[in-house]
Amino acid sequence: IYSVSIDLKIEVCELTFYFPGLESHIPKYLIDCDKLLLCGTEKGAVVWNPCLRQSRWIEQDLNQTRMEAYGIGYNNKGSYKIVAGCCWKEHPTKSLWTIHDFASNAWKDLELDSGNRKLDSGISKEEKRPILHNKSTGVSLNGNLYWITFYDKTDPVYNLYKFNYSSEKFFRFCDLPCGTTDYLKDALVLKVFEGDRFSLLKQCHATKKIEVWVSKYKINNNLDSEDVEWIKFMEVSSPNLPDLVDPRYSQPSYFIEDKGS
């Protein structure tokens, strides 16, 4: 654990991570939304309510050969849904996007072709499709899902892509404040800050330098694209810092205490 300042009053408590029936499956990533925790596996997903100690299996459709749950959120009616990538038996080489509705316990295909981890957001064919930086970077804010994406290795700007669970569409939401020197190795971690803003941590693979930004204003849930203003919150430079992100596991958590707010 690395900390810029130490608060001895902070107590670390252990919360037992228990999903009945998950013993034979390996969790691939974890995404939280409104006190719910989505655990993605190779054979489906589990949603866990740690407060009520309740869990629910989300099984893939019988016609799906593969299903990976990428995030959880809810629409403007408060109905929870999961967005996932899948392959169907009739199209085994084609990756598609699908939604699972908690209320109906049914799957619904989206009219989108992800095409080898690429998002088709309804943009014109002349535009390049963004590529997910990492599926485990999905973050839920105000019920909507956000991912870190980039277009190609010649573009020095990362972007946030948004999936709106009410309209069931993808949108390019905003640019991120950090450039990159290595798309595949630089660590990027997106988190929610103070309940209605974003924070972004970047660690350069070469120098190990850590930078943290926060969005200056709260995120408007009614907008599908926004000119977000970012503020650099802190920077830590030391060549002896370890790599914070291991690509084999889910994104790490970090906590910000803004004493000036």
Short mmCIF file of C-alpha atoms in Angstrom, two decimals:
data_model
loop_
_atom_site.label_atom_id
_atom_site.label_comp_id
_atom_site.label_asym_id
_atom_site.label_seq_id
_atom_site.Cartn_x
_atom_site.Cartn_y
_atom_site.Cartn_z
CA ILE A 1 0.00 0.00 0.00
CA TYR A 2 1.32 3.43 -0.94
CA SER A 3 0.02 6.60 0.69
CA VAL A 4 0.99 10.23 0.31
CA SER A 5 -0.27 10.90 3.85
CA ILE A 6 -1.12 8.54 6.68
CA ASP A 7 -4.34 8.70 8.67
CA LEU A 8 -4.09 6.33 11.61
CA LYS A 9 -7.84 6.64 12.24
CA ILE A 10 -8.65 4.67 9.10
CA GLU A 11 -9.55 1.08 9.91
CA VAL A 12 -9.35 -1.69 7.33
CA CYS A 13 -12.13 -4.27 7.68
CA GLU A 14 -12.38 -7.62 6.00
CA LEU A 15 -15.50 -8.36 3.97
CA THR A 16 -15.93 -12.01 3.05
CA PHE A 17 -16.22 -12.40 -0.71
CA TYR A 18 -18.64 -15.29 -1.11
CA PHE A 19 -20.66 -16.28 -4.15
CA PRO A 20 -22.47 -19.62 -3.77
CA GLY A 21 -21.44 -21.89 -6.62
CA LEU A 22 -18.54 -19.69 -7.74
CA GLU A 23 -15.89 -22.00 -6.35
CA SER A 24 -15.32 -23.71 -9.73
CA HIS A 25 -15.14 -20.43 -11.69
CA ILE A 26 -12.34 -17.88 -11.87
CA PRO A 27 -13.50 -14.23 -11.52
CA LYS A 28 -12.13 -12.18 -14.43
CA TYR A 29 -13.09 -8.70 -13.27
CA LEU A 30 -15.27 -6.82 -10.79
CA ILE A 31 -17.44 -3.76 -11.47
CA ASP A 32 -19.59 -2.01 -8.86
CA CYS A 33 -22.80 -0.02 -9.34
CA ASP A 34 -25.12 1.45 -6.71
CA LYS A 35 -23.85 -0.90 -3.94
CA LEU A 36 -24.04 -3.93 -6.26
CA LEU A 37 -20.98 -5.86 -7.40
CA LEU A 38 -20.77 -7.55 -10.80
CA CYS A 39 -18.33 -10.44 -11.04
CA GLY A 40 -17.59 -11.57 -14.59
CA THR A 41 -16.53 -15.16 -15.34
CA GLU A 42 -15.96 -17.20 -18.48
CA LYS A 43 -19.36 -18.90 -18.13
CA GLY A 44 -21.57 -15.99 -17.12
CA ALA A 45 -21.71 -13.46 -14.33
CA VAL A 46 -22.77 -13.05 -10.71
CA VAL A 47 -24.30 -9.97 -9.13
CA TRP A 48 -23.72 -9.63 -5.39
CA ASN A 49 -25.36 -7.36 -2.83
CA PRO A 50 -22.81 -7.33 0.03
CA CYS A 51 -25.16 -5.48 2.39
CA LEU A 52 -27.94 -8.08 2.08
CA ARG A 53 -25.52 -10.97 1.49
CA GLN A 54 -27.54 -11.94 -1.57
CA SER A 55 -26.28 -13.02 -4.99
CA ARG A 56 -27.80 -13.79 -8.37
CA TRP A 57 -26.36 -15.82 -11.22
CA ILE A 58 -26.67 -14.40 -14.73
CA GLU A 59 -26.39 -17.39 -17.03
CA GLN A 60 -25.58 -17.10 -20.70
CA ASP A 61 -28.26 -17.92 -23.24
CA LEU A 62 -28.33 -21.50 -24.49
CA ASN A 63 -27.57 -20.24 -28.01
CA GLN A 64 -24.52 -18.29 -26.85
CA THR A 65 -21.13 -19.96 -27.20
CA ARG A 66 -19.42 -17.25 -25.13
CA MET A 67 -20.58 -14.37 -22.94
CA GLU A 68 -18.53 -11.75 -21.10
CA ALA A 69 -20.35 -9.25 -18.89
CA TYR A 70 -18.66 -5.84 -19.23
CA GLY A 71 -20.73 -3.72 -16.87
CA ILE A 72 -23.86 -3.14 -14.84
CA GLY A 73 -26.15 -0.10 -14.67
CA TYR A 74 -29.75 1.02 -14.73
CA ASN A 75 -32.11 3.02 -16.96
CA ASN A 76 -34.23 6.08 -16.13
CA LYS A 77 -36.90 3.80 -14.66
CA GLY A 78 -34.46 2.24 -12.18
CA SER A 79 -34.36 -1.13 -13.95
CA TYR A 80 -30.96 -2.83 -13.67
CA LYS A 81 -29.28 -4.23 -16.77
CA ILE A 82 -26.00 -5.85 -17.76
CA VAL A 83 -24.21 -5.13 -21.03
CA ALA A 84 -22.10 -7.97 -22.39
CA GLY A 85 -20.21 -9.20 -25.40
CA CYS A 86 -21.13 -12.61 -26.78
CA CYS A 87 -20.85 -15.05 -29.65
CA TRP A 88 -23.89 -16.94 -30.96
CA LYS A 89 -23.92 -20.44 -32.39
CA GLU A 90 -25.21 -19.20 -35.77
CA HIS A 91 -22.40 -16.57 -35.90
CA PRO A 92 -19.48 -18.22 -34.04
CA THR A 93 -16.81 -15.84 -35.38
CA LYS A 94 -18.79 -12.62 -34.93
CA SER A 95 -18.74 -10.78 -31.61
CA LEU A 96 -22.00 -9.04 -30.71
CA TRP A 97 -23.29 -6.79 -27.95
CA THR A 98 -26.22 -7.88 -25.83
CA ILE A 99 -28.14 -6.70 -22.75
CA HIS A 100 -29.57 -8.71 -19.89
CA ASP A 101 -32.62 -7.20 -18.19
CA PHE A 102 -32.99 -8.10 -14.52
CA ALA A 103 -36.76 -7.59 -14.50
CA SER A 104 -37.52 -9.94 -17.41
CA ASN A 105 -34.45 -12.18 -16.89
CA ALA A 106 -34.02 -12.12 -20.68
CA TRP A 107 -31.29 -11.24 -23.18
CA LYS A 108 -31.70 -8.62 -25.90
CA ASP A 109 -29.29 -8.13 -28.79
CA LEU A 110 -28.03 -4.67 -29.70
CA GLU A 111 -27.82 -3.68 -33.34
CA LEU A 112 -24.06 -3.20 -32.98
CA ASP A 113 -21.06 -5.15 -34.21
CA SER A 114 -18.11 -4.91 -31.84
CA GLY A 115 -15.70 -6.41 -34.40
CA ASN A 116 -12.74 -7.74 -32.44
CA ARG A 117 -13.17 -5.63 -29.29
CA LYS A 118 -14.11 -2.50 -31.25
CA LEU A 119 -17.20 -0.45 -30.42
CA ASP A 120 -19.63 0.59 -33.15
CA SER A 121 -21.43 3.54 -31.59
CA GLY A 122 -23.60 4.49 -34.51
CA ILE A 123 -20.94 6.89 -35.82
CA SER A 124 -20.37 7.31 -39.54
CA LYS A 125 -18.41 4.65 -41.40
CA GLU A 126 -15.74 7.23 -42.24
CA GLU A 127 -14.83 7.59 -38.56
CA LYS A 128 -12.51 5.14 -36.85
CA ARG A 129 -14.06 2.93 -34.23
CA PRO A 130 -12.58 3.19 -30.74
CA ILE A 131 -10.90 0.24 -29.08
CA LEU A 132 -11.45 -0.68 -25.44
CA HIS A 133 -8.25 -0.04 -23.50
CA ASN A 134 -9.25 -2.70 -20.99
CA LYS A 135 -12.64 -4.32 -20.41
CA SER A 136 -12.15 -4.11 -16.66
CA THR A 137 -11.94 -0.27 -16.83
CA GLY A 138 -15.74 -0.08 -16.98
CA VAL A 139 -17.10 2.34 -14.35
CA SER A 140 -20.74 2.97 -13.50
CA LEU A 141 -21.81 6.53 -12.67
CA ASN A 142 -25.44 7.61 -12.30
CA GLY A 143 -26.49 4.28 -13.77
CA ASN A 144 -24.53 4.68 -17.02
CA LEU A 145 -21.36 2.83 -17.97
CA TYR A 146 -18.07 4.44 -19.02
CA TRP A 147 -14.96 2.88 -20.58
CA ILE A 148 -11.49 4.14 -21.38
CA THR A 149 -10.89 3.86 -25.14
CA PHE A 150 -8.48 4.99 -27.84
CA TYR A 151 -8.71 5.05 -31.63
CA ASP A 152 -5.25 3.95 -32.77
CA LYS A 153 -1.64 4.08 -31.66
CA THR A 154 -1.00 7.31 -33.60
CA ASP A 155 -3.67 9.18 -31.62
CA PRO A 156 -2.13 10.56 -28.39
CA VAL A 157 -5.49 11.07 -26.68
CA TYR A 158 -7.53 8.64 -24.63
CA ASN A 159 -11.30 8.99 -24.56
CA LEU A 160 -14.22 8.05 -22.35
CA TYR A 161 -16.99 6.13 -24.06
CA LYS A 162 -20.43 6.01 -22.50
CA PHE A 163 -23.15 3.40 -22.70
CA ASN A 164 -26.56 4.87 -21.89
CA TYR A 165 -28.79 2.17 -20.43
CA SER A 166 -31.96 4.18 -21.16
CA SER A 167 -31.32 4.68 -24.89
CA GLU A 168 -29.15 1.53 -25.12
CA LYS A 169 -26.58 3.35 -27.26
CA PHE A 170 -22.86 4.12 -27.14
CA PHE A 171 -21.49 7.65 -27.24
CA ARG A 172 -18.06 9.23 -27.24
CA PHE A 173 -18.36 11.18 -23.99
CA CYS A 174 -15.15 13.19 -23.55
CA ASP A 175 -11.38 13.24 -23.96
CA LEU A 176 -9.14 12.29 -21.05
CA PRO A 177 -6.45 14.71 -19.85
CA CYS A 178 -3.50 12.36 -20.21
CA GLY A 179 -1.49 11.46 -23.26
CA THR A 180 0.29 8.15 -23.54
CA THR A 181 3.63 6.70 -24.50
CA ASP A 182 2.58 3.05 -24.53
CA TYR A 183 -1.07 2.12 -25.11
CA LEU A 184 -0.60 -1.49 -24.11
CA LYS A 185 1.55 -1.02 -20.99
CA ASP A 186 0.63 2.33 -19.42
CA ALA A 187 -1.77 1.84 -16.51
CA LEU A 188 -5.06 3.77 -16.53
CA VAL A 189 -7.63 3.44 -13.74
CA LEU A 190 -10.96 5.30 -13.83
CA LYS A 191 -12.99 5.68 -10.63
CA VAL A 192 -15.90 7.70 -9.24
CA PHE A 193 -14.90 10.73 -7.16
CA GLU A 194 -17.19 12.23 -4.49
CA GLY A 195 -20.21 10.39 -5.87
CA ASP A 196 -20.81 12.47 -9.00
CA ARG A 197 -17.38 13.13 -10.55
CA PHE A 198 -14.57 11.10 -12.09
CA SER A 199 -11.00 10.54 -10.98
CA LEU A 200 -8.32 9.13 -13.25
CA LEU A 201 -5.02 7.53 -12.29
CA LYS A 202 -2.26 6.98 -14.82
CA GLN A 203 1.07 5.25 -14.28
CA CYS A 204 3.70 5.43 -16.98
CA HIS A 205 5.17 1.99 -17.63
CA ALA A 206 8.63 3.38 -18.42
CA THR A 207 9.14 5.96 -15.64
CA LYS A 208 6.66 4.56 -13.03
CA LYS A 209 5.41 8.14 -12.50
CA ILE A 210 1.85 8.30 -11.14
CA GLU A 211 -0.55 11.12 -12.02
CA VAL A 212 -4.09 11.58 -10.71
CA TRP A 213 -6.73 13.88 -12.22
CA VAL A 214 -10.27 14.68 -11.08
CA SER A 215 -13.13 16.26 -13.03
CA LYS A 216 -13.75 19.80 -11.80
CA TYR A 217 -17.55 19.66 -11.96
CA LYS A 218 -20.12 16.91 -11.45
CA ILE A 219 -20.97 14.78 -14.46
CA ASN A 220 -24.27 15.67 -16.11
CA ASN A 221 -26.26 12.46 -16.41
CA ASN A 222 -28.53 13.98 -19.09
CA LEU A 223 -25.73 14.58 -21.59
CA ASP A 224 -24.28 11.87 -23.83
CA SER A 225 -21.24 14.00 -24.64
CA GLU A 226 -19.63 16.67 -22.50
CA ASP A 227 -16.63 19.01 -22.44
CA VAL A 228 -15.26 17.81 -19.10
CA GLU A 229 -12.73 20.01 -17.34
CA TRP A 230 -9.99 18.04 -15.57
CA ILE A 231 -7.73 19.16 -12.73
CA LYS A 232 -4.43 17.48 -11.88
CA PHE A 233 -4.88 16.41 -8.27
CA MET A 234 -1.46 14.95 -7.51
CA GLU A 235 1.72 13.51 -8.99
CA VAL A 236 4.22 11.01 -7.57
CA SER A 237 7.56 10.41 -9.27
CA SER A 238 9.84 7.58 -8.22
CA PRO A 239 11.54 4.95 -10.38
CA ASN A 240 11.22 2.47 -7.51
CA LEU A 241 7.42 2.35 -7.55
CA PRO A 242 5.97 -1.02 -8.54
CA ASP A 243 3.51 -1.53 -11.39
CA LEU A 244 0.07 -0.77 -9.98
CA VAL A 245 -1.89 -2.70 -12.59
CA ASP A 246 -1.48 -6.36 -13.40
CA PRO A 247 -3.26 -7.18 -16.71
CA ARG A 248 -4.18 -10.61 -15.35
CA TYR A 249 -6.44 -9.14 -12.67
CA SER A 250 -9.12 -6.50 -12.19
CA GLN A 251 -8.24 -2.85 -11.88
CA PRO A 252 -6.92 -1.85 -8.42
CA SER A 253 -8.82 0.55 -6.19
CA TYR A 254 -7.48 3.83 -4.90
CA PHE A 255 -8.97 6.41 -2.57
CA ILE A 256 -8.79 10.21 -2.59
CA GLU A 257 -9.46 12.38 0.42
CA ASP A 258 -10.00 15.95 -0.77
CA LYS A 259 -9.56 17.96 2.41
CA GLY A 260 -10.06 21.20 0.54
CA SER A 261 -13.62 20.43 -0.59
#
